[in-house]
Coordinates of C-alpha atoms in Angstrom, one line a residue:
Chain A
M1 CA -229.7 -39.2 85.0
T2 CA -229.3 -43.4 85.1
A3 CA -226.4 -42.9 82.6
L4 CA -224.7 -40.5 84.9
S5 CA -225.1 -42.8 87.5
Q6 CA -223.7 -45.5 86.0
R7 CA -220.6 -43.5 84.7
V8 CA -220.2 -41.6 88.4
P9 CA -219.3 -44.2 91.1
S10 CA -222.0 -43.5 93.8
R11 CA -219.3 -42.9 96.3
F12 CA -218.9 -39.6 94.7
L13 CA -222.4 -38.6 94.1
P14 CA -223.1 -36.6 97.8
V15 CA -219.5 -34.4 97.2
I16 CA -220.5 -33.4 93.2
A17 CA -223.8 -32.7 94.8
T18 CA -222.0 -30.5 97.1
V19 CA -219.7 -29.3 94.3
V20 CA -223.1 -28.4 92.5
L21 CA -224.3 -26.5 95.6
F22 CA -221.3 -24.5 95.5
V23 CA -221.6 -23.4 92.1
L24 CA -225.3 -23.0 92.6
A25 CA -224.6 -20.9 95.8
F26 CA -221.9 -18.5 94.2
G27 CA -223.6 -18.4 90.5
A28 CA -226.7 -17.1 92.5
G29 CA -224.4 -14.5 94.0
S30 CA -223.0 -13.3 90.9
A31 CA -226.1 -13.0 89.3
R32 CA -227.4 -10.9 92.3
Y33 CA -224.5 -8.6 92.7
D34 CA -222.3 -6.7 90.9
G35 CA -218.6 -7.5 91.6
F36 CA -219.6 -10.8 93.4
A37 CA -218.3 -12.9 90.6
S38 CA -214.5 -11.7 90.4
G39 CA -211.6 -13.7 91.4
Q40 CA -210.6 -11.6 94.7
V41 CA -214.0 -12.9 96.3
I42 CA -212.9 -16.4 95.7
A43 CA -209.8 -15.7 97.2
N44 CA -211.2 -14.0 99.9
L45 CA -213.1 -17.0 100.7
F46 CA -209.7 -19.1 101.1
I47 CA -208.3 -16.0 103.4
D48 CA -211.3 -15.6 105.7
N49 CA -211.3 -19.6 106.0
A50 CA -208.1 -21.1 105.8
F51 CA -208.2 -21.6 109.4
L52 CA -211.8 -23.8 109.0
I53 CA -209.8 -25.5 106.4
V54 CA -207.2 -26.8 107.9
L55 CA -210.0 -27.9 110.7
A56 CA -212.2 -29.5 108.7
A57 CA -209.1 -31.4 107.0
G58 CA -208.3 -32.9 110.8
M59 CA -211.9 -33.3 111.4
T60 CA -212.8 -35.6 108.8
F61 CA -210.0 -37.7 110.0
V62 CA -211.9 -38.4 112.6
I63 CA -215.3 -38.6 111.2
L64 CA -213.6 -40.9 108.8
S65 CA -212.2 -43.3 111.6
G66 CA -216.0 -43.1 113.4
G67 CA -215.4 -41.0 116.0
I68 CA -215.8 -37.2 116.4
D69 CA -213.9 -34.5 117.5
L70 CA -215.2 -31.6 119.7
S71 CA -212.2 -30.0 121.3
V72 CA -211.0 -28.4 118.0
G73 CA -212.5 -25.3 118.6
S74 CA -211.2 -24.6 122.2
V75 CA -207.7 -26.2 121.0
V76 CA -207.9 -22.9 118.4
A77 CA -208.6 -20.7 121.5
L78 CA -205.9 -22.3 123.5
S79 CA -203.4 -22.0 120.5
T80 CA -204.2 -18.5 119.8
M81 CA -203.7 -17.9 123.6
V82 CA -200.3 -19.6 123.6
T83 CA -198.9 -17.8 120.2
A84 CA -200.0 -14.4 121.9
A85 CA -198.4 -15.0 125.5
G86 CA -195.7 -16.7 124.0
L87 CA -194.6 -13.7 121.9
R88 CA -195.1 -11.0 124.3
A89 CA -192.9 -12.8 127.0
G90 CA -190.5 -12.6 123.7
W91 CA -190.2 -16.3 122.6
P92 CA -188.4 -16.5 119.1
V93 CA -191.2 -17.3 116.6
P94 CA -190.1 -20.7 115.5
L95 CA -190.0 -21.8 119.1
V96 CA -193.4 -20.5 119.3
V97 CA -195.4 -22.2 116.5
L98 CA -193.3 -25.7 117.8
A99 CA -194.9 -24.8 121.0
V100 CA -198.1 -24.9 119.7
L101 CA -198.2 -27.6 117.3
L102 CA -196.8 -29.4 120.3
I103 CA -199.5 -28.8 122.7
G104 CA -202.2 -29.5 120.4
S105 CA -200.9 -33.2 119.1
T106 CA -200.2 -33.9 122.9
L107 CA -203.6 -32.8 123.9
G108 CA -204.5 -35.2 120.9
L109 CA -202.8 -37.9 121.8
L110 CA -204.1 -37.9 125.6
M111 CA -207.6 -37.8 124.2
G112 CA -206.8 -40.6 121.6
I113 CA -205.2 -43.0 124.2
V114 CA -208.4 -42.7 126.9
I115 CA -211.2 -43.1 123.9
H116 CA -209.1 -46.1 123.0
K117 CA -207.8 -47.5 126.3
F118 CA -210.7 -47.2 128.5
D119 CA -213.3 -47.4 125.5
I120 CA -215.0 -44.3 126.3
Q121 CA -217.3 -42.7 123.8
P122 CA -215.4 -39.8 121.7
F123 CA -218.1 -37.2 122.7
I124 CA -217.7 -37.1 126.6
V125 CA -213.8 -37.3 126.2
T126 CA -213.5 -34.9 123.6
L127 CA -216.1 -32.6 125.4
A128 CA -213.5 -32.8 128.3
G129 CA -210.6 -31.7 126.1
M130 CA -213.2 -28.9 125.1
F131 CA -213.5 -27.6 128.6
L132 CA -209.9 -28.4 129.5
A133 CA -208.2 -26.6 126.7
R134 CA -210.8 -23.6 127.0
G135 CA -209.9 -23.5 130.7
L136 CA -206.3 -23.5 130.2
C137 CA -206.7 -20.4 127.6
F138 CA -207.9 -18.6 130.7
L139 CA -205.5 -19.7 133.4
I140 CA -202.6 -17.7 130.8
S141 CA -205.1 -15.0 130.7
V142 CA -208.4 -14.1 131.0
E143 CA -208.2 -11.1 128.9
S144 CA -208.0 -10.8 125.1
V145 CA -203.9 -10.4 124.4
S146 CA -202.4 -8.8 121.2
I147 CA -199.6 -9.9 119.2
K148 CA -197.4 -6.9 118.4
N149 CA -194.2 -9.1 117.5
S150 CA -193.1 -7.7 113.9
T151 CA -192.2 -11.0 112.3
F152 CA -195.7 -12.3 112.9
R153 CA -197.5 -9.4 111.8
D154 CA -195.5 -9.0 108.6
V155 CA -196.2 -12.9 108.2
A156 CA -200.2 -12.3 108.9
T157 CA -200.1 -8.9 106.3
A158 CA -197.7 -10.1 103.7
A159 CA -200.2 -10.7 100.2
I160 CA -199.5 -13.0 97.6
E161 CA -200.0 -11.6 94.1
L162 CA -201.5 -14.1 91.6
P163 CA -202.0 -13.3 88.3
G164 CA -205.0 -11.2 87.7
G165 CA -204.5 -9.1 90.7
V166 CA -205.8 -11.1 92.8
T167 CA -204.1 -11.6 96.4
I168 CA -203.7 -14.1 98.5
T169 CA -202.2 -14.3 102.4
Y170 CA -199.6 -17.1 103.4
N171 CA -202.6 -18.8 105.9
V172 CA -204.1 -19.8 102.5
V173 CA -200.9 -21.5 101.2
I174 CA -200.7 -23.4 104.3
A175 CA -204.0 -24.2 104.5
L176 CA -203.7 -25.9 100.6
V177 CA -200.2 -27.7 101.6
V178 CA -202.5 -29.3 104.8
V179 CA -205.0 -30.2 102.0
A180 CA -202.9 -31.6 99.8
V181 CA -201.0 -33.7 102.6
A182 CA -204.2 -34.8 104.2
V183 CA -205.3 -36.2 100.5
Y184 CA -201.9 -37.7 100.2
V185 CA -202.1 -39.5 103.6
L186 CA -205.9 -40.9 103.1
H187 CA -205.6 -42.1 99.8
R188 CA -202.0 -43.0 99.1
T189 CA -200.4 -44.5 102.5
R190 CA -201.5 -47.7 104.6
F191 CA -202.3 -45.6 107.8
G192 CA -205.4 -43.9 105.4
R193 CA -206.6 -47.1 104.2
T194 CA -206.6 -47.8 107.6
V195 CA -208.7 -45.1 109.0
Y196 CA -211.4 -46.1 106.3
A197 CA -211.4 -49.4 107.4
V198 CA -211.8 -48.6 111.1
G199 CA -214.4 -46.5 110.2
G200 CA -216.1 -48.7 108.1
N201 CA -216.1 -51.6 110.7
E202 CA -213.9 -51.3 113.3
S203 CA -214.3 -55.4 114.2
S204 CA -213.3 -56.1 110.8
A205 CA -210.4 -54.5 110.4
L206 CA -209.0 -55.9 113.5
L207 CA -209.6 -59.3 112.3
M208 CA -208.0 -58.4 108.6
G209 CA -204.8 -57.7 111.4
L210 CA -205.1 -53.6 110.7
P211 CA -203.2 -51.6 113.7
T212 CA -206.7 -50.1 114.5
A213 CA -205.3 -49.0 118.1
R214 CA -202.7 -46.8 116.5
T215 CA -205.1 -45.3 113.6
K216 CA -207.6 -44.7 116.5
V217 CA -205.0 -43.0 118.2
G218 CA -203.5 -41.1 115.3
V219 CA -206.7 -40.1 113.8
Y220 CA -206.7 -37.6 117.4
V221 CA -203.0 -37.0 117.2
I222 CA -203.9 -35.4 113.7
S223 CA -206.9 -33.7 114.6
G224 CA -205.0 -32.0 117.5
F225 CA -201.7 -30.9 115.3
C226 CA -204.6 -29.4 112.7
S227 CA -206.6 -27.7 115.3
A228 CA -202.9 -26.2 116.5
L229 CA -202.0 -24.9 113.2
A230 CA -205.7 -23.5 112.5
G231 CA -205.0 -21.9 115.6
L232 CA -201.7 -20.5 114.6
L233 CA -203.7 -19.6 111.3
F234 CA -206.5 -18.0 113.6
S235 CA -203.7 -15.7 115.4
L236 CA -202.3 -14.9 112.1
Y237 CA -205.7 -13.7 110.7
M238 CA -206.8 -11.9 114.5
L239 CA -203.1 -11.0 115.5
S240 CA -204.8 -11.7 119.3
G241 CA -204.7 -14.5 121.6
Y242 CA -208.3 -14.6 123.7
G243 CA -210.3 -17.4 125.5
L244 CA -213.3 -16.9 123.7
H245 CA -211.8 -16.9 120.5
A246 CA -213.1 -19.8 118.0
V247 CA -216.3 -20.1 120.3
G248 CA -218.8 -22.7 118.4
M249 CA -215.9 -23.4 115.6
E250 CA -216.2 -27.1 116.5
L251 CA -219.5 -27.0 115.3
D252 CA -218.9 -25.3 111.8
A253 CA -215.9 -28.1 110.9
I254 CA -218.2 -30.4 111.7
A255 CA -221.1 -29.1 109.6
A256 CA -218.4 -28.2 106.6
V257 CA -217.4 -31.8 107.1
V258 CA -221.0 -33.3 106.4
I259 CA -222.1 -30.7 103.9
G260 CA -218.7 -32.2 102.4
G261 CA -220.6 -35.6 102.3
T262 CA -218.9 -37.2 104.6
L263 CA -220.6 -39.9 106.3
L264 CA -221.0 -39.4 110.5
A265 CA -221.2 -42.8 110.8
G266 CA -217.4 -43.3 109.4
G267 CA -215.7 -44.9 106.7
V268 CA -217.0 -42.9 103.7
G269 CA -215.6 -39.3 102.7
Y270 CA -213.1 -37.3 101.2
V271 CA -211.1 -34.4 102.4
L272 CA -211.4 -32.2 99.4
G273 CA -215.8 -32.7 100.2
G274 CA -214.8 -31.0 103.7
V275 CA -212.9 -28.0 101.9
V276 CA -215.5 -27.5 99.3
G277 CA -218.3 -27.6 102.0
V278 CA -216.2 -24.7 104.0
L279 CA -216.4 -22.7 100.9
V280 CA -220.0 -23.4 100.6
L281 CA -220.2 -22.0 104.4
G282 CA -218.1 -19.2 103.0
T283 CA -220.5 -18.3 100.5
I284 CA -223.3 -18.2 102.6
Q285 CA -221.7 -15.4 104.6
T286 CA -220.4 -13.5 101.5
L287 CA -224.0 -13.5 100.2
I288 CA -225.3 -12.5 103.8
S289 CA -222.9 -9.8 104.1
F290 CA -223.2 -8.7 100.0
Q291 CA -227.0 -8.8 100.8
G292 CA -227.0 -6.1 103.4
T293 CA -230.4 -6.2 104.6
L294 CA -230.0 -9.7 106.1
S295 CA -228.4 -10.6 109.4
S296 CA -226.1 -12.4 110.5
W297 CA -228.1 -15.1 112.3
W298 CA -229.4 -15.7 109.1
T299 CA -226.5 -17.6 108.2
K300 CA -226.9 -20.0 111.5
I301 CA -230.5 -20.8 109.8
V302 CA -229.1 -21.7 106.5
I303 CA -226.5 -23.4 107.8
G304 CA -228.6 -25.8 110.0
V305 CA -231.4 -26.3 107.1
L306 CA -228.1 -27.1 104.8
L307 CA -226.7 -29.7 107.5
L308 CA -230.5 -31.5 107.7
V309 CA -231.1 -31.3 103.8
F310 CA -227.8 -33.7 103.8
I311 CA -228.1 -35.7 106.5
A312 CA -231.3 -36.5 105.0
V313 CA -229.8 -37.1 101.6
Q314 CA -227.0 -39.1 103.7
R315 CA -229.9 -41.4 104.9
T316 CA -231.6 -42.4 102.2
M317 CA -228.1 -43.3 100.6
V318 CA -227.1 -45.0 103.1
R319 CA -230.5 -47.5 103.4
R320 CA -230.4 -48.2 99.6
Chain B
M1 CA -227.7 -48.7 143.2
K2 CA -226.3 -47.6 146.4
N3 CA -223.0 -48.2 145.0
R4 CA -222.9 -46.8 142.1
L5 CA -223.8 -43.2 144.0
L6 CA -221.5 -43.7 146.1
W7 CA -219.0 -41.6 144.4
P8 CA -221.0 -38.7 143.1
L9 CA -222.1 -38.7 147.1
L10 CA -218.6 -38.5 148.3
A11 CA -217.7 -35.8 145.6
L12 CA -220.4 -34.2 146.6
V13 CA -219.8 -34.2 150.3
A14 CA -215.9 -33.2 149.3
L15 CA -216.8 -30.1 147.5
L16 CA -219.2 -28.8 150.2
L17 CA -216.6 -29.5 152.8
L18 CA -213.7 -27.6 150.8
N19 CA -216.4 -24.7 151.0
L20 CA -217.3 -25.3 154.6
V21 CA -213.1 -25.0 155.2
V22 CA -213.1 -21.8 152.9
T23 CA -216.1 -20.0 154.4
P24 CA -217.1 -21.3 157.6
S25 CA -220.6 -19.6 156.9
F26 CA -221.4 -21.7 154.0
F27 CA -223.8 -24.0 155.7
S28 CA -225.7 -20.8 157.8
L29 CA -229.2 -20.2 156.8
R30 CA -231.2 -17.3 157.5
V31 CA -234.7 -16.1 157.1
Q32 CA -235.1 -12.8 155.9
D33 CA -238.2 -11.4 155.1
G34 CA -240.0 -14.8 155.1
H35 CA -237.3 -15.6 152.4
L36 CA -234.5 -18.2 153.0
Y37 CA -231.1 -17.2 152.3
G38 CA -227.7 -19.2 152.3
G39 CA -224.6 -20.9 150.7
L40 CA -226.8 -24.2 150.6
V41 CA -229.7 -22.5 148.7
D42 CA -227.7 -20.2 145.8
V43 CA -226.2 -23.6 145.3
L44 CA -229.7 -25.0 144.5
K45 CA -231.3 -22.0 142.8
N46 CA -228.3 -21.5 140.5
G47 CA -228.7 -25.2 139.7
A48 CA -232.1 -25.6 139.1
P49 CA -231.8 -24.9 135.1
T50 CA -229.6 -27.5 134.9
L51 CA -231.2 -30.3 136.7
L52 CA -234.1 -29.6 134.8
I53 CA -232.2 -29.4 131.1
A54 CA -230.3 -32.7 132.9
L55 CA -233.9 -34.5 134.0
G56 CA -234.8 -34.2 130.1
M57 CA -231.2 -35.0 128.9
T58 CA -231.3 -38.4 131.6
L59 CA -234.7 -39.9 130.0
V60 CA -233.4 -39.5 126.4
I61 CA -230.0 -40.4 127.2
A62 CA -231.6 -43.6 128.7
T63 CA -233.2 -44.2 125.2
R64 CA -229.5 -44.6 124.1
G65 CA -229.9 -40.9 122.9
I66 CA -228.5 -37.9 123.3
D67 CA -230.4 -33.8 122.8
L68 CA -227.5 -31.0 121.7
S69 CA -230.3 -28.6 121.0
V70 CA -231.3 -28.1 124.8
G71 CA -229.4 -24.8 124.9
A72 CA -230.9 -23.7 121.6
V73 CA -234.4 -24.5 122.8
A74 CA -233.7 -22.5 126.4
A75 CA -232.7 -19.7 124.2
I76 CA -235.7 -19.6 122.0
A77 CA -237.8 -20.2 124.9
G78 CA -236.9 -17.1 126.9
A79 CA -237.0 -15.1 123.3
V80 CA -240.6 -15.6 122.8
A81 CA -241.4 -15.2 126.2
C82 CA -239.6 -12.0 126.2
V83 CA -241.2 -10.6 122.8
H84 CA -244.4 -11.5 123.9
I85 CA -244.4 -9.5 126.8
G86 CA -242.7 -6.6 125.9
T87 CA -243.2 -3.3 128.1
S88 CA -246.7 -5.1 129.7
D89 CA -246.4 -5.8 133.1
S90 CA -250.0 -7.9 133.3
A91 CA -249.6 -11.0 134.7
G92 CA -251.9 -12.9 132.1
T93 CA -249.5 -11.5 129.5
A94 CA -246.6 -13.1 131.0
I95 CA -248.6 -16.1 131.4
V96 CA -249.7 -16.3 128.0
G97 CA -245.9 -16.0 127.1
M98 CA -244.5 -18.6 128.6
V99 CA -247.2 -20.6 127.3
L100 CA -246.7 -19.8 124.0
A101 CA -242.2 -20.3 125.0
L102 CA -243.6 -23.5 126.3
A103 CA -245.9 -24.5 123.2
L104 CA -243.2 -23.9 120.7
C105 CA -240.8 -26.1 122.4
A106 CA -242.8 -28.3 122.4
L107 CA -243.0 -28.4 119.1
L108 CA -239.3 -28.3 118.6
G109 CA -239.1 -31.4 120.8
L110 CA -241.3 -33.0 118.0
W111 CA -239.1 -32.0 115.6
N112 CA -236.5 -33.7 117.0
G113 CA -238.4 -36.8 117.7
F114 CA -239.6 -36.9 114.1
L115 CA -235.4 -36.9 112.9
V116 CA -234.4 -39.1 115.3
A117 CA -237.9 -41.7 115.4
G118 CA -239.3 -40.9 112.3
L119 CA -236.2 -40.6 110.2
G120 CA -233.5 -42.9 112.1
I121 CA -230.5 -40.2 111.8
Q122 CA -228.3 -40.6 114.9
P123 CA -229.5 -38.5 117.7
I124 CA -226.1 -36.3 118.1
I125 CA -226.4 -35.3 114.8
A126 CA -229.7 -34.9 114.4
T127 CA -230.3 -32.4 117.3
L128 CA -227.1 -30.9 116.4
V129 CA -229.2 -29.1 113.4
L130 CA -231.4 -27.5 115.8
M131 CA -228.5 -26.6 117.7
T132 CA -227.2 -25.1 114.9
A133 CA -230.3 -23.3 113.5
G134 CA -231.8 -22.7 116.9
R135 CA -229.8 -19.5 118.3
G136 CA -230.4 -18.1 114.7
V137 CA -233.8 -18.8 115.2
A138 CA -233.7 -17.0 118.8
M139 CA -232.1 -13.9 117.3
L140 CA -234.8 -13.6 114.9
V141 CA -237.3 -13.5 117.2
T142 CA -235.2 -11.2 119.3
E143 CA -234.3 -9.4 116.2
G144 CA -230.5 -9.5 117.8
Q145 CA -231.5 -7.2 120.2
I146 CA -230.9 -8.1 124.6
V147 CA -235.0 -8.0 125.1
T148 CA -235.5 -6.4 128.7
V149 CA -238.6 -6.7 130.2
N150 CA -240.5 -5.6 133.5
N151 CA -242.7 -8.1 134.5
T152 CA -243.7 -8.5 138.0
A153 CA -245.1 -11.9 137.4
Y154 CA -242.5 -13.1 134.7
K155 CA -240.0 -12.3 137.8
Q156 CA -241.2 -14.9 139.9
V157 CA -240.5 -17.7 137.9
G158 CA -236.7 -17.5 138.2
A159 CA -236.0 -14.6 140.7
G160 CA -239.6 -15.2 143.2
F161 CA -239.7 -16.9 146.5
V162 CA -242.2 -18.8 148.0
V163 CA -239.6 -19.4 151.2
L164 CA -237.4 -21.3 149.0
P165 CA -236.4 -19.3 145.8
T166 CA -239.4 -20.4 143.3
A167 CA -236.7 -22.1 140.5
I168 CA -235.8 -24.5 143.3
L169 CA -239.7 -25.6 143.5
I170 CA -240.1 -25.8 140.2
A171 CA -237.0 -28.1 139.9
L172 CA -238.4 -30.0 142.5
L173 CA -241.6 -30.8 141.1
V174 CA -240.6 -31.6 138.1
L175 CA -237.9 -33.8 139.4
G176 CA -241.0 -35.7 141.7
V177 CA -243.4 -35.6 138.7
V178 CA -240.9 -37.5 136.3
A179 CA -239.4 -39.8 139.5
F180 CA -243.2 -40.9 140.2
V181 CA -244.5 -41.0 136.5
T182 CA -241.3 -43.1 135.2
R183 CA -240.4 -45.2 138.8
R184 CA -244.5 -45.9 139.9
T185 CA -245.2 -47.1 136.4
A186 CA -244.2 -49.3 133.6
L187 CA -242.8 -46.0 131.6
G188 CA -239.3 -45.8 133.1
M189 CA -238.8 -49.9 132.0
L190 CA -240.0 -49.1 128.9
I191 CA -237.8 -46.3 128.2
E192 CA -234.6 -48.7 129.6
A193 CA -235.9 -51.7 127.2
V194 CA -236.1 -49.0 123.9
G195 CA -232.3 -47.5 125.4
V196 CA -231.2 -51.2 125.6
N197 CA -232.6 -52.7 121.9
P198 CA -235.3 -50.6 120.3
E199 CA -235.8 -53.4 117.8
A200 CA -236.3 -56.0 120.4
S201 CA -238.8 -53.5 122.5
R202 CA -240.7 -52.9 119.3
L203 CA -240.9 -57.0 118.8
A204 CA -241.7 -57.5 122.4
G205 CA -244.7 -54.7 121.5
V206 CA -243.2 -51.8 123.2
R207 CA -244.0 -48.8 121.3
S208 CA -240.5 -47.5 120.7
R209 CA -241.2 -44.7 118.5
T210 CA -243.7 -43.6 120.5
I211 CA -241.7 -43.5 123.6
I212 CA -238.8 -41.9 121.7
W213 CA -240.5 -38.9 120.1
T214 CA -242.1 -38.3 123.9
V215 CA -239.2 -38.4 125.6
Y216 CA -237.5 -35.8 123.2
V217 CA -240.8 -33.7 123.7
F218 CA -239.9 -33.6 127.4
A219 CA -236.7 -32.6 126.7
A220 CA -237.6 -29.8 125.0
V221 CA -240.3 -28.8 127.3
C222 CA -237.6 -29.3 130.5
A223 CA -235.4 -26.9 128.4
G224 CA -238.4 -24.6 127.5
I225 CA -238.7 -24.2 131.2
A226 CA -235.0 -23.6 131.8
G227 CA -234.8 -21.4 129.7
L228 CA -237.7 -19.0 131.3
M229 CA -236.4 -19.4 134.6
I230 CA -233.0 -18.2 132.8
S231 CA -234.2 -15.4 131.5
S232 CA -236.6 -14.5 134.0
N233 CA -233.9 -14.2 136.4
V234 CA -232.5 -11.2 134.7
S235 CA -235.6 -10.0 133.3
A236 CA -234.2 -10.0 129.5
A237 CA -233.7 -12.6 127.0
D238 CA -229.9 -12.8 125.3
A239 CA -230.0 -14.8 122.2
N240 CA -226.8 -15.2 122.1
N241 CA -225.7 -16.0 125.9
A242 CA -228.6 -17.2 127.6
G243 CA -228.3 -21.6 128.4
L244 CA -225.1 -21.4 126.1
W245 CA -223.2 -24.6 127.4
I246 CA -225.6 -25.9 129.3
E247 CA -226.3 -28.3 127.0
M248 CA -222.5 -29.9 127.9
D249 CA -223.7 -29.1 132.1
A250 CA -226.6 -31.3 131.8
I251 CA -225.0 -34.0 129.5
L252 CA -222.0 -34.0 132.2
A253 CA -224.7 -33.9 135.1
V254 CA -226.4 -37.2 133.5
V255 CA -222.7 -38.9 133.1
I256 CA -221.6 -38.0 136.7
G257 CA -225.0 -39.4 137.8
G258 CA -224.1 -42.9 136.5
T259 CA -226.6 -42.8 133.7
S260 CA -224.8 -45.0 131.0
L261 CA -224.1 -43.0 127.1
A262 CA -224.7 -46.2 126.1
G263 CA -228.3 -45.7 126.9
G264 CA -230.8 -48.6 129.2
R265 CA -230.3 -47.5 132.7
Y266 CA -230.5 -44.4 133.8
S267 CA -230.7 -43.1 137.4
L268 CA -232.9 -39.7 138.4
T269 CA -231.1 -39.4 142.0
G270 CA -227.5 -39.7 140.4
T271 CA -228.8 -36.9 137.7
L272 CA -229.7 -34.7 140.9
L273 CA -226.1 -35.4 142.6
G274 CA -224.3 -34.5 139.3
A275 CA -226.0 -31.5 139.1
L276 CA -225.4 -30.4 142.0
I277 CA -221.7 -31.4 142.1
I278 CA -221.6 -29.5 139.1
Q279 CA -223.1 -26.1 140.6
T280 CA -221.5 -26.7 143.7
L281 CA -217.9 -26.9 141.9
T282 CA -219.0 -23.4 139.8
T283 CA -219.8 -22.2 143.2
T284 CA -216.4 -23.6 145.2
V285 CA -214.4 -21.9 142.1
Y286 CA -216.0 -18.5 142.7
T287 CA -215.6 -18.7 146.8
I288 CA -212.1 -19.9 146.8
G289 CA -211.4 -16.8 144.2
V290 CA -209.9 -18.5 141.0
A291 CA -211.2 -16.8 138.0
P292 CA -214.7 -18.4 136.8
E293 CA -213.6 -19.0 133.4
V294 CA -211.3 -21.3 134.9
T295 CA -214.0 -23.7 136.4
L296 CA -213.7 -25.7 132.9
V297 CA -210.7 -27.2 134.1
F298 CA -211.9 -28.5 137.0
K299 CA -215.5 -29.5 134.8
A300 CA -212.9 -30.8 132.7
V301 CA -211.1 -33.2 135.3
V302 CA -213.9 -34.3 137.0
V303 CA -215.5 -35.8 133.6
I304 CA -212.3 -37.3 132.9
A305 CA -212.2 -39.0 136.4
V306 CA -216.1 -39.8 136.7
C307 CA -216.1 -41.6 133.2
L308 CA -212.6 -43.6 134.2
V309 CA -214.3 -44.4 137.7
Q310 CA -217.3 -45.7 135.4
A311 CA -215.8 -47.2 132.5
P312 CA -215.4 -50.9 132.4
K313 CA -212.0 -51.1 131.1
A314 CA -210.8 -49.3 133.5
R315 CA -212.7 -50.8 136.6
A316 CA -211.3 -53.9 135.0
A317 CA -207.6 -52.5 135.7
L318 CA -208.3 -51.5 139.2
S319 CA -209.5 -54.2 140.5
F320 CA -207.0 -56.3 138.4
R321 CA -204.3 -54.3 140.7
K322 CA -206.2 -54.4 144.0
V323 CA -206.2 -58.6 143.2
A324 CA -202.8 -58.5 142.3
V325 CA -201.3 -56.1 145.2
P326 CA -202.1 -58.9 148.2
S327 CA -200.4 -61.8 146.3

């Protein structure tokens, strides 16, 4: 163990722990159930959680900078609503996509500006954003709006064949591209480095002459953009827009990021950790559905317990 | 003190006046069968659970903490009580059920307190655990069903009347007790001291951990009572929807009332005003005839407005302008 910890930098340990957890959970499923260890089950993990992966990527930026974004679930709902309502009104698909992404980013920008300019806790500001976005959904329509646009439906149902007879959807491709871009931005650009610096110690970052203001607002724009994109993926997945879509999804995203080893205090963590976190949550759901006799609420309890374990582990690491 | 409560008070008065304009009979009270009815009574009655939870939340926030799990705890309380009561109609079973529920809530509060004070985990995260898992636990208790009960004694808690609805009386009683215990003894000051600086208060001889522990237990018990009220009002326990988002409303009420999220000071009167504002806002939206779901938009606007008014930076900007205009 000491040899291992000498070779592996300790900052990677939480992510490795998450990967081990994923492998264990998946291995347990494969050992217990026939047909669990198939490529398609893994592919389904990505298909069913593509939107959550995108959300977790955006959330990672915010949490790394030391903030939190509670509005993401509501922005997903708002995006599905705008998509559905826009398509129903006969808008062309590109215009709808553009409008959704613009609305999400603008909401993020506004929240970021309020958080930074007026020095109000991110928790409260994004809580207001959460109320606002949900309320706006219901302003558009109180009912669920189904999506009948043929282009949209074609993209939603299109399957991409991978070697081995495994199929994935375009959602997965988009999610993976987002993850790749997020990794690049965080580790290969000045902006990404500043995000880590601000999360580590904001005053130090400021004294070092880093653009903290731009970065702090920027992470919320990124999170808003990711939420809107996740909303588009969710509309593709559900083929409807509804104000009660994605209730509590912000908690899933935060849980995934925390389980992925990102410190909620900011400054430490990786996008890929969040992705593995999402896969862990997905595997738990798959396990419970394979089991059949366990009810869905066990998912919530298991997620809570996992959160607890990872927080406790983080706590001991920070102390050291 | 007066100054800080001025804005929330004005907001409440404005909302009430708006209601008076829309429905002229809003302020009228009538007595029927010895029960008091009227628009204001409705506001108070529907706002009672939020007020109770906000009271617990006020003390938690005063110690620089936050409790996200109260909604889930409320759901658990309702679930436990209803499952225990089952088909029985005896007052004894109802009381035992409620005591069981509140004892469990106190235990959950101890758990939160242990994570925050014992392990030193950030309150948002520590209570997030129970917020996520709690609804699952409530579902486990009710086995995923909506449990309905038909118990006269249990119904009294949320839907009963002693001239005024019982819910109002319970909420006001708790408010009175909290106000007395924290403002007539040193406890309130100690709570504020912990909020300002837990380490310094510990060195000064304040038992910070015990105080933090106490406020989380108190918040959970308040949430439990509120959960019993909610479930008793409809004679059913709905693990999924009982107390959904009530933690947000409670936090909102506390913040509107002028208690800073940074901890260190709190105002119970402010929390009362905050809870009333939120409930009146909801009622107003109903009476104006907008879809009730749209209330969320108004809430968002109120939160931002109140936060901006209270934020030091925004205040500085405003007062700067006030000085700048005459010159």
